[in-house]
Every structure is written in C-alpha cells, then in structure tokens.
Amino acid sequence: MATTRNAHTEWEGELLKGLGEVTLDSSGVGHFPVTWASRAEEPNGRTSPEELIAAAHSSCFSMALANTLTRAGTPPTLLTAKAAVTFQPGTGITGIHLTVQGQVPGVDEAAFKAAAEDAKVNCPVSQALTGTTITLTSALS
C-alpha cells in the first residue's frame, strides 16, 4: 500500500532577507524556521532543505541496512547512521556522505560493508537522489 507524506513551507520576503517556516503536516511533530543564511552560512537555530534531506537520508538508509542485515539472518543490535549533505550556493547540492557504525552479532567487517553498500544504493531516498554523488564510510563498533 502506497503512503504519501506532506509538509509545507510558508516564505515571507525576498530570498536573502526573508524567512520561512517548514511544517511537517503528516506527523504534526513540528514547525521549523528556515532562512537563506541558515542554508548558506550558519544554522543559528534554523534548519535548511539540506538538513531535512540529511534527516530523511540517514533514517531511510538505517531502515534499509537493518532490513538487509535481518534478511541475511543477522539483525543489528544498533546502527548509528549520519548523513552529511553539502550545499554550494550557486551550484546546489554537491554530495552526500553517509557514515554508519553498527553492532551486528555474527557479522564480520566485510559483510557489514557489503550490506551497507547495498543499503546505500537501494534505500528509496538514495534512489530519489541519484543525480547526487553519495559516498559511504562504514564500520562495526
């Protein structure tokens, strides 16, 4: 069964001096302020499209990796995944780097790296972002 999730943004003013607020409509868990400065300079308590993409990518990747490991008969005890999305003003998103550490009983480093690479390629967010270079560092902890 397909699902649809919704969010919306209200923006006031011009790009450089304006401000907006992103609302997560489907979950209702929050409203997040966003500005050009929080995107291109320092966050200063505000989010950016890139941070929201990083959140989506790290969570999707974690789920895909947990699924891959579980299907192989070695469910993880703990996965800690991070996504770093790089934004260059005037160019756009120039890359995403995923980092994952895992506690997975019965799995060696090579098998974990292979599962992580599979998850990187096959998680739905990675597939949606195929126009972006996505790199990965993985290690058992």
mmCIF file of N, CA and C in Angstrom:
data_model
loop_
_atom_site.group_PDB
_atom_site.id
_atom_site.type_symbol
_atom_site.label_atom_id
_atom_site.label_comp_id
_atom_site.label_asym_id
_atom_site.label_seq_id
_atom_site.Cartn_x
_atom_site.Cartn_y
_atom_site.Cartn_z
ATOM 1 N N MET A 1 0.841 -1.173 0.000
ATOM 2 C CA MET A 1 0.000 0.000 0.000
ATOM 3 C C MET A 1 0.888 1.238 0.000
ATOM 4 N N ALA A 2 0.675 2.121 -0.913
ATOM 5 C CA ALA A 2 1.460 3.351 -1.008
ATOM 6 C C ALA A 2 1.049 4.329 0.088
ATOM 7 N N THR A 3 2.012 5.114 0.535
ATOM 8 C CA THR A 3 1.733 6.170 1.501
ATOM 9 C C THR A 3 2.234 7.489 0.940
ATOM 10 N N THR A 4 1.617 8.562 1.360
ATOM 11 C CA THR A 4 2.046 9.904 0.980
ATOM 12 C C THR A 4 2.244 10.697 2.249
ATOM 13 N N ARG A 5 3.364 11.388 2.345
ATOM 14 C CA ARG A 5 3.645 12.250 3.487
ATOM 15 C C ARG A 5 3.697 13.688 2.991
ATOM 16 N N ASN A 6 3.277 14.608 3.845
ATOM 17 C CA ASN A 6 3.171 16.001 3.421
ATOM 18 C C ASN A 6 3.878 16.951 4.369
ATOM 19 N N ALA A 7 4.420 17.993 3.786
ATOM 20 C CA ALA A 7 4.997 19.114 4.522
ATOM 21 C C ALA A 7 4.722 20.354 3.690
ATOM 22 N N HIS A 8 4.763 21.495 4.336
ATOM 23 C CA HIS A 8 4.619 22.730 3.560
ATOM 24 C C HIS A 8 5.510 23.810 4.170
ATOM 25 N N THR A 9 5.802 24.809 3.363
ATOM 26 C CA THR A 9 6.619 25.934 3.794
ATOM 27 C C THR A 9 5.898 27.226 3.451
ATOM 28 N N GLU A 10 5.885 28.134 4.402
ATOM 29 C CA GLU A 10 5.419 29.495 4.158
ATOM 30 C C GLU A 10 6.648 30.389 4.183
ATOM 31 N N TRP A 11 6.830 31.170 3.137
ATOM 32 C CA TRP A 11 8.003 32.046 2.987
ATOM 33 C C TRP A 11 7.540 33.489 2.911
ATOM 34 N N GLU A 12 8.232 34.368 3.616
ATOM 35 C CA GLU A 12 7.925 35.796 3.586
ATOM 36 C C GLU A 12 9.156 36.563 3.138
ATOM 37 N N GLY A 13 8.985 37.410 2.125
ATOM 38 C CA GLY A 13 10.066 38.284 1.702
ATOM 39 C C GLY A 13 10.962 37.700 0.641
ATOM 40 N N GLU A 14 12.005 38.478 0.347
ATOM 41 C CA GLU A 14 12.967 38.086 -0.674
ATOM 42 C C GLU A 14 13.880 36.972 -0.158
ATOM 43 N N LEU A 15 14.654 36.399 -1.050
ATOM 44 C CA LEU A 15 15.492 35.258 -0.690
ATOM 45 C C LEU A 15 16.496 35.593 0.410
ATOM 46 N N LEU A 16 17.299 36.609 0.221
ATOM 47 C CA LEU A 16 18.410 36.864 1.141
ATOM 48 C C LEU A 16 17.980 37.394 2.505
ATOM 49 N N LYS A 17 16.885 38.132 2.570
ATOM 50 C CA LYS A 17 16.462 38.713 3.850
ATOM 51 C C LYS A 17 15.185 38.094 4.392
ATOM 52 N N GLY A 18 14.531 37.278 3.590
ATOM 53 C CA GLY A 18 13.265 36.689 4.002
ATOM 54 C C GLY A 18 13.449 35.538 4.972
ATOM 55 N N LEU A 19 12.319 34.974 5.370
ATOM 56 C CA LEU A 19 12.356 33.822 6.245
ATOM 57 C C LEU A 19 11.125 32.977 6.000
ATOM 58 N N GLY A 20 11.266 31.723 6.376
ATOM 59 C CA GLY A 20 10.165 30.795 6.183
ATOM 60 C C GLY A 20 10.024 29.862 7.359
ATOM 61 N N GLU A 21 8.976 29.068 7.274
ATOM 62 C CA GLU A 21 8.757 28.050 8.291
ATOM 63 C C GLU A 21 8.263 26.791 7.595
ATOM 64 N N VAL A 22 8.970 25.693 7.845
ATOM 65 C CA VAL A 22 8.603 24.390 7.313
ATOM 66 C C VAL A 22 7.731 23.705 8.354
ATOM 67 N N THR A 23 6.602 23.176 7.929
ATOM 68 C CA THR A 23 5.711 22.450 8.824
ATOM 69 C C THR A 23 5.587 21.009 8.345
ATOM 70 N N LEU A 24 5.793 20.085 9.253
ATOM 71 C CA LEU A 24 5.627 18.669 8.945
ATOM 72 C C LEU A 24 4.161 18.321 9.164
ATOM 73 N N ASP A 25 3.406 18.305 8.086
ATOM 74 C CA ASP A 25 1.956 18.152 8.157
ATOM 75 C C ASP A 25 1.511 16.734 8.528
ATOM 76 N N SER A 26 2.121 15.735 7.933
ATOM 77 C CA SER A 26 1.657 14.366 8.152
ATOM 78 C C SER A 26 1.812 13.924 9.596
ATOM 79 N N SER A 27 2.958 14.191 10.176
ATOM 80 C CA SER A 27 3.213 13.763 11.544
ATOM 81 C C SER A 27 2.753 14.776 12.569
ATOM 82 N N GLY A 28 2.740 16.037 12.177
ATOM 83 C CA GLY A 28 2.386 17.090 13.112
ATOM 84 C C GLY A 28 3.413 17.306 14.206
ATOM 85 N N VAL A 29 4.655 16.841 13.984
ATOM 86 C CA VAL A 29 5.656 16.921 15.055
ATOM 87 C C VAL A 29 6.398 18.246 15.127
ATOM 88 N N GLY A 30 6.175 19.136 14.183
ATOM 89 C CA GLY A 30 6.861 20.396 14.374
ATOM 90 C C GLY A 30 6.812 21.369 13.224
ATOM 91 N N HIS A 31 7.247 22.572 13.587
ATOM 92 C CA HIS A 31 7.431 23.694 12.667
ATOM 93 C C HIS A 31 8.884 24.113 12.815
ATOM 94 N N PHE A 32 9.558 24.325 11.698
ATOM 95 C CA PHE A 32 10.981 24.605 11.732
ATOM 96 C C PHE A 32 11.307 25.843 10.910
ATOM 97 N N PRO A 33 11.926 26.861 11.536
ATOM 98 C CA PRO A 33 12.276 28.074 10.805
ATOM 99 C C PRO A 33 13.419 27.817 9.822
ATOM 100 N N VAL A 34 13.372 28.518 8.692
ATOM 101 C CA VAL A 34 14.391 28.378 7.657
ATOM 102 C C VAL A 34 14.656 29.751 7.041
ATOM 103 N N THR A 35 15.933 30.037 6.765
ATOM 104 C CA THR A 35 16.335 31.267 6.084
ATOM 105 C C THR A 35 17.447 30.934 5.103
ATOM 106 N N TRP A 36 17.733 31.896 4.215
ATOM 107 C CA TRP A 36 18.867 31.699 3.317
ATOM 108 C C TRP A 36 20.157 31.590 4.123
ATOM 109 N N ALA A 37 20.312 32.428 5.125
ATOM 110 C CA ALA A 37 21.536 32.386 5.935
ATOM 111 C C ALA A 37 21.702 31.031 6.616
ATOM 112 N N SER A 38 20.602 30.430 7.080
ATOM 113 C CA SER A 38 20.723 29.114 7.722
ATOM 114 C C SER A 38 21.075 28.041 6.706
ATOM 115 N N ARG A 39 20.837 28.313 5.447
ATOM 116 C CA ARG A 39 21.165 27.369 4.384
ATOM 117 C C ARG A 39 22.600 27.554 3.898
ATOM 118 N N ALA A 40 22.995 28.794 3.701
ATOM 119 C CA ALA A 40 24.277 29.075 3.047
ATOM 120 C C ALA A 40 25.383 29.487 4.007
ATOM 121 N N GLU A 41 25.033 29.768 5.263
ATOM 122 C CA GLU A 41 26.040 30.201 6.238
ATOM 123 C C GLU A 41 25.932 29.320 7.483
ATOM 124 N N GLU A 42 25.595 29.907 8.623
ATOM 125 C CA GLU A 42 25.469 29.151 9.868
ATOM 126 C C GLU A 42 24.002 28.894 10.193
ATOM 127 N N PRO A 43 23.672 27.745 10.802
ATOM 128 C CA PRO A 43 22.277 27.434 11.099
ATOM 129 C C PRO A 43 21.607 28.396 12.092
ATOM 130 N N ASN A 44 22.317 28.797 13.132
ATOM 131 C CA ASN A 44 21.761 29.734 14.122
ATOM 132 C C ASN A 44 20.341 29.366 14.549
ATOM 133 N N GLY A 45 20.124 28.090 14.861
ATOM 134 C CA GLY A 45 18.828 27.649 15.360
ATOM 135 C C GLY A 45 17.756 27.448 14.315
ATOM 136 N N ARG A 46 18.149 27.479 13.043
ATOM 137 C CA ARG A 46 17.188 27.270 11.961
ATOM 138 C C ARG A 46 17.650 26.079 11.117
ATOM 139 N N THR A 47 16.740 25.508 10.384
ATOM 140 C CA THR A 47 17.075 24.362 9.552
ATOM 141 C C THR A 47 17.298 24.793 8.105
ATOM 142 N N SER A 48 17.491 23.825 7.228
ATOM 143 C CA SER A 48 17.670 24.071 5.799
ATOM 144 C C SER A 48 17.137 22.866 5.034
ATOM 145 N N PRO A 49 16.877 23.034 3.738
ATOM 146 C CA PRO A 49 16.471 21.877 2.949
ATOM 147 C C PRO A 49 17.503 20.744 3.021
ATOM 148 N N GLU A 50 18.784 21.110 3.083
ATOM 149 C CA GLU A 50 19.831 20.090 3.121
ATOM 150 C C GLU A 50 19.814 19.304 4.429
ATOM 151 N N GLU A 51 19.535 19.996 5.548
ATOM 152 C CA GLU A 51 19.442 19.273 6.824
ATOM 153 C C GLU A 51 18.242 18.332 6.812
ATOM 154 N N LEU A 52 17.148 18.777 6.219
ATOM 155 C CA LEU A 52 15.972 17.913 6.128
ATOM 156 C C LEU A 52 16.241 16.711 5.223
ATOM 157 N N ILE A 53 16.990 16.914 4.150
ATOM 158 C CA ILE A 53 17.394 15.789 3.294
ATOM 159 C C ILE A 53 18.309 14.852 4.078
ATOM 160 N N ALA A 54 19.232 15.398 4.864
ATOM 161 C CA ALA A 54 20.128 14.561 5.678
ATOM 162 C C ALA A 54 19.327 13.712 6.657
ATOM 163 N N ALA A 55 18.309 14.298 7.277
ATOM 164 C CA ALA A 55 17.465 13.540 8.205
ATOM 165 C C ALA A 55 16.744 12.412 7.473
ATOM 166 N N ALA A 56 16.184 12.731 6.323
ATOM 167 C CA ALA A 56 15.478 11.721 5.544
ATOM 168 C C ALA A 56 16.419 10.615 5.093
ATOM 169 N N HIS A 57 17.600 10.997 4.643
ATOM 170 C CA HIS A 57 18.532 10.009 4.101
ATOM 171 C C HIS A 57 19.086 9.108 5.199
ATOM 172 N N SER A 58 19.478 9.681 6.328
ATOM 173 C CA SER A 58 20.040 8.842 7.401
ATOM 174 C C SER A 58 19.008 7.864 7.939
ATOM 175 N N SER A 59 17.751 8.289 8.055
ATOM 176 C CA SER A 59 16.732 7.375 8.577
ATOM 177 C C SER A 59 16.373 6.293 7.559
ATOM 178 N N CYS A 60 16.256 6.665 6.298
ATOM 179 C CA CYS A 60 15.949 5.685 5.254
ATOM 180 C C CYS A 60 17.077 4.661 5.115
ATOM 181 N N PHE A 61 18.314 5.148 5.095
ATOM 182 C CA PHE A 61 19.473 4.272 4.990
ATOM 183 C C PHE A 61 19.520 3.299 6.165
ATOM 184 N N SER A 62 19.249 3.787 7.386
ATOM 185 C CA SER A 62 19.256 2.919 8.570
ATOM 186 C C SER A 62 18.233 1.801 8.429
ATOM 187 N N MET A 63 17.036 2.153 7.965
ATOM 188 C CA MET A 63 15.994 1.142 7.784
ATOM 189 C C MET A 63 16.385 0.124 6.720
ATOM 190 N N ALA A 64 16.951 0.605 5.621
ATOM 191 C CA ALA A 64 17.358 -0.308 4.546
ATOM 192 C C ALA A 64 18.467 -1.242 5.020
ATOM 193 N N LEU A 65 19.429 -0.712 5.768
ATOM 194 C CA LEU A 65 20.523 -1.547 6.264
ATOM 195 C C LEU A 65 20.007 -2.562 7.285
ATOM 196 N N ALA A 66 19.128 -2.137 8.184
ATOM 197 C CA ALA A 66 18.541 -3.071 9.153
ATOM 198 C C ALA A 66 17.814 -4.201 8.422
ATOM 199 N N ASN A 67 17.092 -3.856 7.370
ATOM 200 C CA ASN A 67 16.373 -4.860 6.594
ATOM 201 C C ASN A 67 17.332 -5.819 5.896
ATOM 202 N N THR A 68 18.372 -5.286 5.285
ATOM 203 C CA THR A 68 19.355 -6.128 4.592
ATOM 204 C C THR A 68 20.011 -7.102 5.568
ATOM 205 N N LEU A 69 20.432 -6.593 6.717
ATOM 206 C CA LEU A 69 21.083 -7.450 7.713
ATOM 207 C C LEU A 69 20.119 -8.491 8.281
ATOM 208 N N THR A 70 18.890 -8.085 8.537
ATOM 209 C CA THR A 70 17.897 -9.010 9.090
ATOM 210 C C THR A 70 17.574 -10.114 8.097
ATOM 211 N N ARG A 71 17.424 -9.758 6.831
ATOM 212 C CA ARG A 71 17.145 -10.772 5.800
ATOM 213 C C ARG A 71 18.293 -11.767 5.666
ATOM 214 N N ALA A 72 19.511 -11.330 6.005
ATOM 215 C CA ALA A 72 20.678 -12.223 5.951
ATOM 216 C C ALA A 72 20.784 -13.079 7.220
ATOM 217 N N GLY A 73 19.839 -12.899 8.152
ATOM 218 C CA GLY A 73 19.853 -13.691 9.375
ATOM 219 C C GLY A 73 20.698 -13.102 10.490
ATOM 220 N N THR A 74 21.137 -11.853 10.306
ATOM 221 C CA THR A 74 21.988 -11.196 11.306
ATOM 222 C C THR A 74 21.435 -9.810 11.638
ATOM 223 N N PRO A 75 20.316 -9.760 12.360
ATOM 224 C CA PRO A 75 19.737 -8.451 12.669
ATOM 225 C C PRO A 75 20.680 -7.609 13.522
ATOM 226 N N PRO A 76 20.717 -6.310 13.287
ATOM 227 C CA PRO A 76 21.613 -5.450 14.064
ATOM 228 C C PRO A 76 21.080 -5.229 15.479
ATOM 229 N N THR A 77 22.019 -5.049 16.402
ATOM 230 C CA THR A 77 21.663 -4.616 17.746
ATOM 231 C C THR A 77 21.498 -3.107 17.754
ATOM 232 N N LEU A 78 22.410 -2.407 17.047
ATOM 233 C CA LEU A 78 22.372 -0.950 16.981
ATOM 234 C C LEU A 78 23.045 -0.477 15.703
ATOM 235 N N LEU A 79 22.418 0.476 15.032
ATOM 236 C CA LEU A 79 23.020 1.160 13.888
ATOM 237 C C LEU A 79 22.970 2.652 14.182
ATOM 238 N N THR A 80 24.090 3.332 13.979
ATOM 239 C CA THR A 80 24.133 4.785 14.109
ATOM 240 C C THR A 80 24.567 5.340 12.762
ATOM 241 N N ALA A 81 23.619 5.938 12.056
ATOM 242 C CA ALA A 81 23.889 6.444 10.709
ATOM 243 C C ALA A 81 23.800 7.965 10.696
ATOM 244 N N LYS A 82 24.722 8.568 9.966
ATOM 245 C CA LYS A 82 24.741 10.016 9.789
ATOM 246 C C LYS A 82 24.785 10.308 8.297
ATOM 247 N N ALA A 83 24.167 11.410 7.908
ATOM 248 C CA ALA A 83 24.236 11.869 6.524
ATOM 249 C C ALA A 83 24.710 13.314 6.546
ATOM 250 N N ALA A 84 25.725 13.609 5.758
ATOM 251 C CA ALA A 84 26.248 14.970 5.619
ATOM 252 C C ALA A 84 25.963 15.423 4.190
ATOM 253 N N VAL A 85 25.087 16.406 4.054
ATOM 254 C CA VAL A 85 24.693 16.926 2.745
ATOM 255 C C VAL A 85 25.424 18.248 2.526
ATOM 256 N N THR A 86 26.208 18.317 1.466
ATOM 257 C CA THR A 86 26.981 19.523 1.168
ATOM 258 C C THR A 86 26.242 20.370 0.138
ATOM 259 N N PHE A 87 26.089 21.655 0.474
ATOM 260 C CA PHE A 87 25.415 22.619 -0.396
ATOM 261 C C PHE A 87 26.391 23.719 -0.762
ATOM 262 N N GLN A 88 26.509 24.006 -2.047
ATOM 263 C CA GLN A 88 27.346 25.087 -2.540
ATOM 264 C C GLN A 88 26.440 26.129 -3.184
ATOM 265 N N PRO A 89 26.318 27.337 -2.568
ATOM 266 C CA PRO A 89 25.478 28.368 -3.191
ATOM 267 C C PRO A 89 25.891 28.604 -4.651
ATOM 268 N N GLY A 90 24.911 28.703 -5.496
ATOM 269 C CA GLY A 90 25.171 28.910 -6.921
ATOM 270 C C GLY A 90 25.323 27.617 -7.696
ATOM 271 N N THR A 91 25.590 26.519 -7.001
ATOM 272 C CA THR A 91 25.761 25.221 -7.643
ATOM 273 C C THR A 91 24.662 24.259 -7.215
ATOM 274 N N GLY A 92 24.412 24.193 -5.915
ATOM 275 C CA GLY A 92 23.398 23.278 -5.383
ATOM 276 C C GLY A 92 24.034 22.236 -4.489
ATOM 277 N N ILE A 93 23.345 21.134 -4.346
ATOM 278 C CA ILE A 93 23.853 20.028 -3.530
ATOM 279 C C ILE A 93 24.946 19.337 -4.321
ATOM 280 N N THR A 94 26.129 19.271 -3.723
ATOM 281 C CA THR A 94 27.288 18.714 -4.430
ATOM 282 C C THR A 94 27.655 17.305 -3.969
ATOM 283 N N GLY A 95 27.033 16.826 -2.919
ATOM 284 C CA GLY A 95 27.315 15.468 -2.483
ATOM 285 C C GLY A 95 26.684 15.162 -1.141
ATOM 286 N N ILE A 96 26.586 13.865 -0.881
ATOM 287 C CA ILE A 96 26.086 13.371 0.398
ATOM 288 C C ILE A 96 27.043 12.284 0.855
ATOM 289 N N HIS A 97 27.470 12.388 2.114
ATOM 290 C CA HIS A 97 28.322 11.341 2.670
ATOM 291 C C HIS A 97 27.593 10.681 3.830
ATOM 292 N N LEU A 98 27.394 9.377 3.699
ATOM 293 C CA LEU A 98 26.790 8.583 4.755
ATOM 294 C C LEU A 98 27.891 7.956 5.596
ATOM 295 N N THR A 99 27.687 7.929 6.894
ATOM 296 C CA THR A 99 28.599 7.251 7.821
ATOM 297 C C THR A 99 27.737 6.366 8.706
ATOM 298 N N VAL A 100 28.146 5.129 8.869
ATOM 299 C CA VAL A 100 27.386 4.225 9.735
ATOM 300 C C VAL A 100 28.327 3.383 10.578
ATOM 301 N N GLN A 101 27.960 3.248 11.831
ATOM 302 C CA GLN A 101 28.620 2.307 12.738
ATOM 303 C C GLN A 101 27.552 1.340 13.194
ATOM 304 N N GLY A 102 27.923 0.077 13.316
ATOM 305 C CA GLY A 102 26.928 -0.912 13.696
ATOM 306 C C GLY A 102 27.425 -1.919 14.691
ATOM 307 N N GLN A 103 26.503 -2.375 15.480
ATOM 308 C CA GLN A 103 26.723 -3.524 16.351
ATOM 309 C C GLN A 103 25.849 -4.632 15.788
ATOM 310 N N VAL A 104 26.510 -5.621 15.184
ATOM 311 C CA VAL A 104 25.784 -6.679 14.492
ATOM 312 C C VAL A 104 26.437 -8.014 14.838
ATOM 313 N N PRO A 105 25.881 -8.742 15.798
ATOM 314 C CA PRO A 105 26.450 -10.037 16.166
ATOM 315 C C PRO A 105 26.493 -10.985 14.974
ATOM 316 N N GLY A 106 27.624 -11.666 14.829
ATOM 317 C CA GLY A 106 27.767 -12.675 13.784
ATOM 318 C C GLY A 106 28.149 -12.140 12.421
ATOM 319 N N VAL A 107 28.467 -10.851 12.317
ATOM 320 C CA VAL A 107 28.832 -10.260 11.024
ATOM 321 C C VAL A 107 30.258 -9.740 11.093
ATOM 322 N N ASP A 108 31.060 -10.064 10.075
ATOM 323 C CA ASP A 108 32.407 -9.506 10.032
ATOM 324 C C ASP A 108 32.391 -8.180 9.275
ATOM 325 N N GLU A 109 33.520 -7.506 9.298
ATOM 326 C CA GLU A 109 33.624 -6.175 8.692
ATOM 327 C C GLU A 109 33.274 -6.189 7.205
ATOM 328 N N ALA A 110 33.743 -7.198 6.485
ATOM 329 C CA ALA A 110 33.480 -7.267 5.040
ATOM 330 C C ALA A 110 31.993 -7.430 4.752
ATOM 331 N N ALA A 111 31.323 -8.282 5.499
ATOM 332 C CA ALA A 111 29.889 -8.497 5.291
ATOM 333 C C ALA A 111 29.103 -7.235 5.655
ATOM 334 N N PHE A 112 29.545 -6.542 6.707
ATOM 335 C CA PHE A 112 28.861 -5.308 7.102
ATOM 336 C C PHE A 112 29.027 -4.241 6.024
ATOM 337 N N LYS A 113 30.239 -4.095 5.504
ATOM 338 C CA LYS A 113 30.476 -3.109 4.443
ATOM 339 C C LYS A 113 29.636 -3.430 3.200
ATOM 340 N N ALA A 114 29.536 -4.700 2.853
ATOM 341 C CA ALA A 114 28.735 -5.097 1.691
ATOM 342 C C ALA A 114 27.253 -4.781 1.915
ATOM 343 N N ALA A 115 26.762 -5.055 3.114
ATOM 344 C CA ALA A 115 25.359 -4.755 3.430
ATOM 345 C C ALA A 115 25.119 -3.252 3.412
ATOM 346 N N ALA A 116 26.076 -2.487 3.927
ATOM 347 C CA ALA A 116 25.940 -1.027 3.945
ATOM 348 C C ALA A 116 25.939 -0.467 2.521
ATOM 349 N N GLU A 117 26.800 -0.977 1.664
ATOM 350 C CA GLU A 117 26.818 -0.533 0.264
ATOM 351 C C GLU A 117 25.494 -0.854 -0.420
ATOM 352 N N ASP A 118 24.951 -2.032 -0.147
ATOM 353 C CA ASP A 118 23.662 -2.414 -0.723
ATOM 354 C C ASP A 118 22.565 -1.454 -0.256
ATOM 355 N N ALA A 119 22.566 -1.137 1.031
ATOM 356 C CA ALA A 119 21.568 -0.208 1.575
ATOM 357 C C ALA A 119 21.735 1.184 0.980
ATOM 358 N N LYS A 120 22.979 1.608 0.789
ATOM 359 C CA LYS A 120 23.238 2.933 0.207
ATOM 360 C C LYS A 120 22.633 3.037 -1.188
ATOM 361 N N VAL A 121 22.768 2.005 -1.965
ATOM 362 C CA VAL A 121 22.276 2.017 -3.344
ATOM 363 C C VAL A 121 20.761 1.837 -3.403
ATOM 364 N N ASN A 122 20.223 1.021 -2.509
ATOM 365 C CA ASN A 122 18.831 0.612 -2.646
ATOM 366 C C ASN A 122 17.824 1.304 -1.736
ATOM 367 N N CYS A 123 18.268 2.123 -0.789
ATOM 368 C CA CYS A 123 17.255 2.803 0.027
ATOM 369 C C CYS A 123 16.511 3.797 -0.878
ATOM 370 N N PRO A 124 15.205 3.952 -0.668
ATOM 371 C CA PRO A 124 14.420 4.814 -1.547
ATOM 372 C C PRO A 124 14.905 6.264 -1.626
ATOM 373 N N VAL A 125 15.459 6.801 -0.543
ATOM 374 C CA VAL A 125 15.956 8.176 -0.611
ATOM 375 C C VAL A 125 17.203 8.242 -1.491
ATOM 376 N N SER A 126 18.104 7.273 -1.369
ATOM 377 C CA SER A 126 19.267 7.232 -2.273
ATOM 378 C C SER A 126 18.810 7.163 -3.716
ATOM 379 N N GLN A 127 17.808 6.342 -3.977
ATOM 380 C CA GLN A 127 17.316 6.202 -5.347
ATOM 381 C C GLN A 127 16.691 7.506 -5.844
ATOM 382 N N ALA A 128 16.038 8.241 -4.949
ATOM 383 C CA ALA A 128 15.457 9.524 -5.348
ATOM 384 C C ALA A 128 16.522 10.574 -5.614
ATOM 385 N N LEU A 129 17.695 10.379 -5.042
ATOM 386 C CA LEU A 129 18.783 11.354 -5.164
ATOM 387 C C LEU A 129 19.887 10.878 -6.103
ATOM 388 N N THR A 130 19.549 10.105 -7.093
ATOM 389 C CA THR A 130 20.568 9.516 -7.970
ATOM 390 C C THR A 130 21.386 10.539 -8.743
ATOM 391 N N GLY A 131 20.932 11.761 -8.851
ATOM 392 C CA GLY A 131 21.701 12.799 -9.527
ATOM 393 C C GLY A 131 22.804 13.373 -8.659
ATOM 394 N N THR A 132 22.922 12.881 -7.438
ATOM 395 C CA THR A 132 23.907 13.382 -6.481
ATOM 396 C C THR A 132 24.915 12.293 -6.161
ATOM 397 N N THR A 133 26.175 12.653 -6.026
ATOM 398 C CA THR A 133 27.191 11.696 -5.614
ATOM 399 C C THR A 133 26.985 11.354 -4.144
ATOM 400 N N ILE A 134 26.830 10.055 -3.856
ATOM 401 C CA ILE A 134 26.632 9.583 -2.497
ATOM 402 C C ILE A 134 27.803 8.662 -2.151
ATOM 403 N N THR A 135 28.528 9.017 -1.077
ATOM 404 C CA THR A 135 29.644 8.183 -0.624
ATOM 405 C C THR A 135 29.304 7.601 0.741
ATOM 406 N N LEU A 136 30.111 6.614 1.172
ATOM 407 C CA LEU A 136 29.797 5.880 2.396
ATOM 408 C C LEU A 136 31.064 5.485 3.131
ATOM 409 N N THR A 137 31.038 5.619 4.449
ATOM 410 C CA THR A 137 32.035 5.050 5.345
ATOM 411 C C THR A 137 31.283 4.181 6.325
ATOM 412 N N SER A 138 31.706 2.927 6.486
ATOM 413 C CA SER A 138 31.009 2.030 7.404
ATOM 414 C C SER A 138 32.013 1.292 8.260
ATOM 415 N N ALA A 139 31.603 0.967 9.482
ATOM 416 C CA ALA A 139 32.458 0.218 10.401
ATOM 417 C C ALA A 139 31.614 -0.416 11.486
ATOM 418 N N LEU A 140 32.030 -1.584 11.907
ATOM 419 C CA LEU A 140 31.431 -2.197 13.083
ATOM 420 C C LEU A 140 32.021 -1.548 14.308
ATOM 421 N N SER A 141 31.222 -1.440 15.350
ATOM 422 C CA SER A 141 31.752 -0.843 16.578
ATOM 423 C C SER A 141 31.921 -1.883 17.660
#
